[in-house]
Short mmCIF file of C-alpha atoms in Angstrom, two decimals:
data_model
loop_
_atom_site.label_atom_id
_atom_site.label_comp_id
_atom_site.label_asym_id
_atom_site.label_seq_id
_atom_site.Cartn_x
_atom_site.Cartn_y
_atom_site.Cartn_z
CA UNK A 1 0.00 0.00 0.00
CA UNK A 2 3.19 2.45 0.97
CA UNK A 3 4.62 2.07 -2.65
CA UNK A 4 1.39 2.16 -4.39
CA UNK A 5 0.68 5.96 -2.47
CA UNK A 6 4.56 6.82 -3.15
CA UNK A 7 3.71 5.80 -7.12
CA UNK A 8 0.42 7.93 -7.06
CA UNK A 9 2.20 11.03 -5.28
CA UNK A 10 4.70 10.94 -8.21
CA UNK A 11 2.55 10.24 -10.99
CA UNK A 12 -0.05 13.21 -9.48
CA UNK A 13 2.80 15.51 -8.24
CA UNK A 14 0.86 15.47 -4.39
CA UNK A 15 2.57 14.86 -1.09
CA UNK A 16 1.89 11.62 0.45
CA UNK A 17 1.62 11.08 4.33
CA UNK A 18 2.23 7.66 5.93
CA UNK A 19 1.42 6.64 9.05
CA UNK A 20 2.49 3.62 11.48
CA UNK A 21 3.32 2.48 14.55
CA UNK A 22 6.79 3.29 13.84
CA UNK A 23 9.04 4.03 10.35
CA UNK A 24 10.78 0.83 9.14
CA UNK A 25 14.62 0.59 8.16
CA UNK A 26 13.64 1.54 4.18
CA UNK A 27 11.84 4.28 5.28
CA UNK A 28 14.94 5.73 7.62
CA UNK A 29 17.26 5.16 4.38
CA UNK A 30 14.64 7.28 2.39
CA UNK A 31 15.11 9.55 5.28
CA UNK A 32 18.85 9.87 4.83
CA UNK A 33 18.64 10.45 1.22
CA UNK A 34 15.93 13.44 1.06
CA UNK A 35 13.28 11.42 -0.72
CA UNK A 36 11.18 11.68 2.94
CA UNK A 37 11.00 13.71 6.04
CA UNK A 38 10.02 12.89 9.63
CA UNK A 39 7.27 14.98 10.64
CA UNK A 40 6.42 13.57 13.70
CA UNK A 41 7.43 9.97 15.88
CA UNK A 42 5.27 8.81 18.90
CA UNK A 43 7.60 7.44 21.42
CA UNK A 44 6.21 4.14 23.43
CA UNK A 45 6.59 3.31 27.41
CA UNK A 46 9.02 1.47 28.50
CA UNK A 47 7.91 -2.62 27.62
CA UNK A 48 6.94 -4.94 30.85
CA UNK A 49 8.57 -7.65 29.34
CA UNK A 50 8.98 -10.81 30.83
CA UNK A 51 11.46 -13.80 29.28
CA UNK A 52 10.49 -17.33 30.20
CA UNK A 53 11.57 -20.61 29.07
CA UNK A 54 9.75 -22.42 26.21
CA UNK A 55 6.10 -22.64 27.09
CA UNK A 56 5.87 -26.00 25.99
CA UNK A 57 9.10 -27.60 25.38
CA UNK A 58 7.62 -30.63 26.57
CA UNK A 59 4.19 -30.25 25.73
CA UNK A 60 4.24 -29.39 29.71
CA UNK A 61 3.38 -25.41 30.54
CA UNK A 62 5.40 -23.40 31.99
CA UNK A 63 4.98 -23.71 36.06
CA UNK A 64 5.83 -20.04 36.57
CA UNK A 65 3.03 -19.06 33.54
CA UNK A 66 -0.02 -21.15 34.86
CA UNK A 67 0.77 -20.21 38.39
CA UNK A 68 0.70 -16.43 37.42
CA UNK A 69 -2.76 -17.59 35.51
CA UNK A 70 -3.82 -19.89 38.35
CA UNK A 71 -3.68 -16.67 40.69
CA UNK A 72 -5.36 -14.12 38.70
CA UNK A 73 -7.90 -11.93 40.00
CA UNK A 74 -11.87 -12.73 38.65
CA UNK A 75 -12.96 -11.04 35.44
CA UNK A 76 -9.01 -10.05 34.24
CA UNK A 77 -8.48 -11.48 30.43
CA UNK A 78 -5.01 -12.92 29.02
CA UNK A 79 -3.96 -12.89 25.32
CA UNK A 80 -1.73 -15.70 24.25
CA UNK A 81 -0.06 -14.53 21.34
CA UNK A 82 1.41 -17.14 18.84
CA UNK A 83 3.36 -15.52 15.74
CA UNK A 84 2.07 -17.53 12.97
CA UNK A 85 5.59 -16.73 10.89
CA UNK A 86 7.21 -18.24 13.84
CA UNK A 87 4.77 -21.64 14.48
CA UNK A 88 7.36 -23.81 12.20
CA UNK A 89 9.12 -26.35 13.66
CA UNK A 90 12.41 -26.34 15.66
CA UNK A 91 15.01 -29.11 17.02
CA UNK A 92 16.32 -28.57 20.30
CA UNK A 93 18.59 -30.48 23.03
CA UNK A 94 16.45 -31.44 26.50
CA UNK A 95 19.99 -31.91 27.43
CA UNK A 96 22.00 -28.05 27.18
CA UNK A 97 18.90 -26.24 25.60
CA UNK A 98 20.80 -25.47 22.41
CA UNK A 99 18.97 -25.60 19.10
CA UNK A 100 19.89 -27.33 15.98
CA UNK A 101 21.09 -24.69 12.95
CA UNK A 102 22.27 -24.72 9.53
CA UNK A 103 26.04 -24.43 9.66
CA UNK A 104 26.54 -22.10 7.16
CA UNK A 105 22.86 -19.25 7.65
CA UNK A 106 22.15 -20.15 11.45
CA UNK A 107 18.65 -20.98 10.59
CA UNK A 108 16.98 -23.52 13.18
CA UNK A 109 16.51 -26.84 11.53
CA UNK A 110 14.89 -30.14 11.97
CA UNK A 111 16.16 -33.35 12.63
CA UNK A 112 15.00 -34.82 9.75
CA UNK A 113 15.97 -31.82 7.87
CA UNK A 114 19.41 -32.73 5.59
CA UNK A 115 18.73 -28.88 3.55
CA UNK A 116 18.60 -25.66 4.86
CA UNK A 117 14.77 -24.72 4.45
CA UNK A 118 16.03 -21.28 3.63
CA UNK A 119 19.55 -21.20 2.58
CA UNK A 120 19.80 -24.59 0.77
CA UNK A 121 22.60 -25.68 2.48
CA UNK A 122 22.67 -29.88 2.13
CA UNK A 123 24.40 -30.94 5.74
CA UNK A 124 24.13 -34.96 7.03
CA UNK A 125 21.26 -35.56 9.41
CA UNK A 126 21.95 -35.61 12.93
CA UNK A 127 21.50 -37.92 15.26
CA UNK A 128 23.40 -36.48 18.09
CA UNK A 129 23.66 -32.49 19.74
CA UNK A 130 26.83 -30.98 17.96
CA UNK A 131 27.31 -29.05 21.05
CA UNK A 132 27.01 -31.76 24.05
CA UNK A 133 27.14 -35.06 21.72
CA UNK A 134 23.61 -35.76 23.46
CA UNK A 135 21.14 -37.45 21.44
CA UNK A 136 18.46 -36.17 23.67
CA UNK A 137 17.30 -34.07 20.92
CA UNK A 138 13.43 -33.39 20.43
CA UNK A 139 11.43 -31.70 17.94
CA UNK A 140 9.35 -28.80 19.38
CA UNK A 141 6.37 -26.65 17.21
CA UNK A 142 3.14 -25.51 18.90
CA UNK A 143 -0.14 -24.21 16.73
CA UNK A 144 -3.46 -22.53 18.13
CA UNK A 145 -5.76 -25.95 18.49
CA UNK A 146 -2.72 -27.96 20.02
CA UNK A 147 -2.14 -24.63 22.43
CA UNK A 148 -6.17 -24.52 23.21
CA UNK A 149 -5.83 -28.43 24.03
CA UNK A 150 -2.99 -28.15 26.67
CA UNK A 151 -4.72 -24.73 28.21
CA UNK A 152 -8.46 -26.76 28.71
CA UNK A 153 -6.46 -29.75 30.14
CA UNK A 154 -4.15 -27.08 32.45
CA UNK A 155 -6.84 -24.30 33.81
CA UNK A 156 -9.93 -25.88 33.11
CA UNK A 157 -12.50 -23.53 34.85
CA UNK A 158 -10.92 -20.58 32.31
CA UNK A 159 -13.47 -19.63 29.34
CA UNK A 160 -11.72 -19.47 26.09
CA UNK A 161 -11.54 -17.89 22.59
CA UNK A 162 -9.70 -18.40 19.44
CA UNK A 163 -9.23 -15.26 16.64
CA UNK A 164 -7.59 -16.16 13.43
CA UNK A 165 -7.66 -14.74 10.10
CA UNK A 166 -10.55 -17.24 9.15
CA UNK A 167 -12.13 -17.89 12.56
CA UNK A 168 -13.81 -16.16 15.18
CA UNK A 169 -14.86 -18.26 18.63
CA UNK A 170 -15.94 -16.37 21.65
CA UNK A 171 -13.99 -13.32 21.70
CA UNK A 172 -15.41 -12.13 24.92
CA UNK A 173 -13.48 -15.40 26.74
CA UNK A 174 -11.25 -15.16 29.91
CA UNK A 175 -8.27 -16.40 27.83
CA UNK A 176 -7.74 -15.90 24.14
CA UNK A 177 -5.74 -17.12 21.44
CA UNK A 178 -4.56 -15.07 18.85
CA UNK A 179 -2.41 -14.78 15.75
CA UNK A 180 -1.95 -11.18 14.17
CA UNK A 181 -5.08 -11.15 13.85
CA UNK A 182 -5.63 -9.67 16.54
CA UNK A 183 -4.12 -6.40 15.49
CA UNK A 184 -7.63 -5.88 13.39
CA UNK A 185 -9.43 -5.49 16.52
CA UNK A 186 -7.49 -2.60 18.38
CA UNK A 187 -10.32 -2.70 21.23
CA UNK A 188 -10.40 -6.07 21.62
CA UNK A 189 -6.55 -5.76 22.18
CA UNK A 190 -6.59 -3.01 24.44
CA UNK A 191 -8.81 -5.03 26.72
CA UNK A 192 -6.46 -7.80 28.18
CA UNK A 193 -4.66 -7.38 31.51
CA UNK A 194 -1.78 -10.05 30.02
CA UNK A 195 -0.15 -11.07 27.24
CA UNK A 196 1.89 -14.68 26.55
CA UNK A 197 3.82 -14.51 23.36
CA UNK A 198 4.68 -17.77 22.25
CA UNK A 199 6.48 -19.35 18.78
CA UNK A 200 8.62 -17.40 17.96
CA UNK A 201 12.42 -19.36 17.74
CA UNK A 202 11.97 -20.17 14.46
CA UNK A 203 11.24 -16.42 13.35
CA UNK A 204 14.24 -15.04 15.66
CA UNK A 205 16.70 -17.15 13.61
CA UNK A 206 15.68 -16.42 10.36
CA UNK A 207 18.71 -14.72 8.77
CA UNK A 208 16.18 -11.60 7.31
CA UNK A 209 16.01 -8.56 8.37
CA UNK A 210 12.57 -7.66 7.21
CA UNK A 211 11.17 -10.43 8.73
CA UNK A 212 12.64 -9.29 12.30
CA UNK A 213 11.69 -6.27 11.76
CA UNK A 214 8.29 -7.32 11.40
CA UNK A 215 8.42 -9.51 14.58
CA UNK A 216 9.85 -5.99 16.37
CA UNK A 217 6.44 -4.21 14.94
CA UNK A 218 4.86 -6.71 16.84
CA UNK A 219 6.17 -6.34 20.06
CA UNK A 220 5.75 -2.95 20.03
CA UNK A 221 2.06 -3.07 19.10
CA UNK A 222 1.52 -5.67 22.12
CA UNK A 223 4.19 -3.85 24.26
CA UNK A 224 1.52 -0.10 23.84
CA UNK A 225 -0.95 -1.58 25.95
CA UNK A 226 0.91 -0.93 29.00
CA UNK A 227 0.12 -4.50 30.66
CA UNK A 228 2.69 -7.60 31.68
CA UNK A 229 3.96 -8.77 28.54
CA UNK A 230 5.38 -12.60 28.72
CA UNK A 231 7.66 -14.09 26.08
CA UNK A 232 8.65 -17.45 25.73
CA UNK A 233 12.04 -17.73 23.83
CA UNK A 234 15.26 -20.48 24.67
CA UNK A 235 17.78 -17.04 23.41
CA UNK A 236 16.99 -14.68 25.78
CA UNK A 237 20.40 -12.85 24.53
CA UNK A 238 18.73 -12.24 21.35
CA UNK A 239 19.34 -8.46 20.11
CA UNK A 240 16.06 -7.66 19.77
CA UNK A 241 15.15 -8.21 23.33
CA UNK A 242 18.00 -6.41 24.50
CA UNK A 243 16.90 -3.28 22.51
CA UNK A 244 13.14 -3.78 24.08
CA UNK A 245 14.42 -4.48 27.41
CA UNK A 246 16.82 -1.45 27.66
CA UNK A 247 16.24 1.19 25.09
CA UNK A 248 13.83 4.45 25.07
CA UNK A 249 11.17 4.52 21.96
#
């Protein structure tokens, strides 16, 4: 939509205003060069944010998660966020917690992977961590019905909802699960007390800037509502949580 209005302003000779919840790298390089000006940047609070183990490593939640939800005064709603770019599969050691990656892009693989899925790389299947020599090694993805499952089996007396692009159930439900869909329903959003992000690994280790930048958008979107925000992640070291943990926006 941004290049079809820059296209138009040229054809037409008109300026063209864009708005967002913050510029992206392209649009700071356009910056640079004079072909746009900043008129104006809102700056966001501080995040909440909370790193916690993976929420389901073992297809077990996180104690320190349902205890928080366990707890939870009547009549306050949680969000669990799962990043649908992020929901593909990853390998990972129960042993030293380190995932499997492509040698040469750093991309989180498989075990039964022998190509990179994005760099092509071919590579001999593993059968043991190349960090510990453990052969521990499990393979760990999550999606919104197998995440609805474990919740229902975990805090049963909880009411819950599921928003996708192509399904609405019970939106007004103590607990909801959400892809980015829920960025369509800015009310909806602002009305939760707590929000889980979950699935992300595989989109933290994808060697693409755009797509991180993306995930960033995200957490700031989630992070303007001023409430607890949770993250599961095993690479709690990862830049972009070091930028939201410590910087001003």
């Amino acid at each position: 939509a941004a290049t079809v209005a820059k296209l138009l302003g040229e054809r037409h000779n008109i300026t063209i205003i864009l708005g967002g919840i913050a510029p992206r790298i392209k649009d700071f390089w356009d910056i640079k060069r004079r072909k746009m000006k900043l008129v104006g940047q809102k700056r966001f609070p501080k995040l909440d944010i909370h790193l916690d183990p993976p929420f389901f490593l073992k297809d077990e939640p996180n104690f320190r998660i349902i205890e928080l939800l366990k707890n939870q005064p009547k009549g306050r709603k949680v969000l669990f966020f799962l990043n649908r770019k992020g929901a593909g599969e990853i390998s990972i050691c129960r042993d030293c917690g380190n995932l499997l990656r492509c040698h040469h892009c750093q991309t989180v693989q498989l075990l039964s992977d022998t190509r990179c899925r994005y760099c092509r790389t071919v590579y001999e299947m593993l059968s043991v961590c190349p960090y510990c020599q453990s052969a521990n090694l499990q393979a760990h993805g999550i999606g919104t019905r197998k995440l609805l499952g474990i919740l229902r089996h975990s805090l049963p007396k909880y009411r819950y909802g599921l928003l996708e692009e192509s399904k609405e159930e019970k939106l007004d439900a103590d607990i909801l699960i959400s892809t980015s869909a829920i960025f369509s329903y800015p009310k909806l959003l602002a009305s939760f007390q707590r929000i889980i992000v979950i699935g992300i690994e595989y989109s933290l280790h994808l060697p693409d800037f755009a797509n991180l930048e993306e995930l960033f958008l995200q957490f700031l979107k989630l992070g303007s509502q001023r409430v607890p925000l949770y993250v599961e992640t095993q690479t709690p070291d990862h830049p972009i949580f070091r930028y939201l943990r410590s910087a001003p926006h």
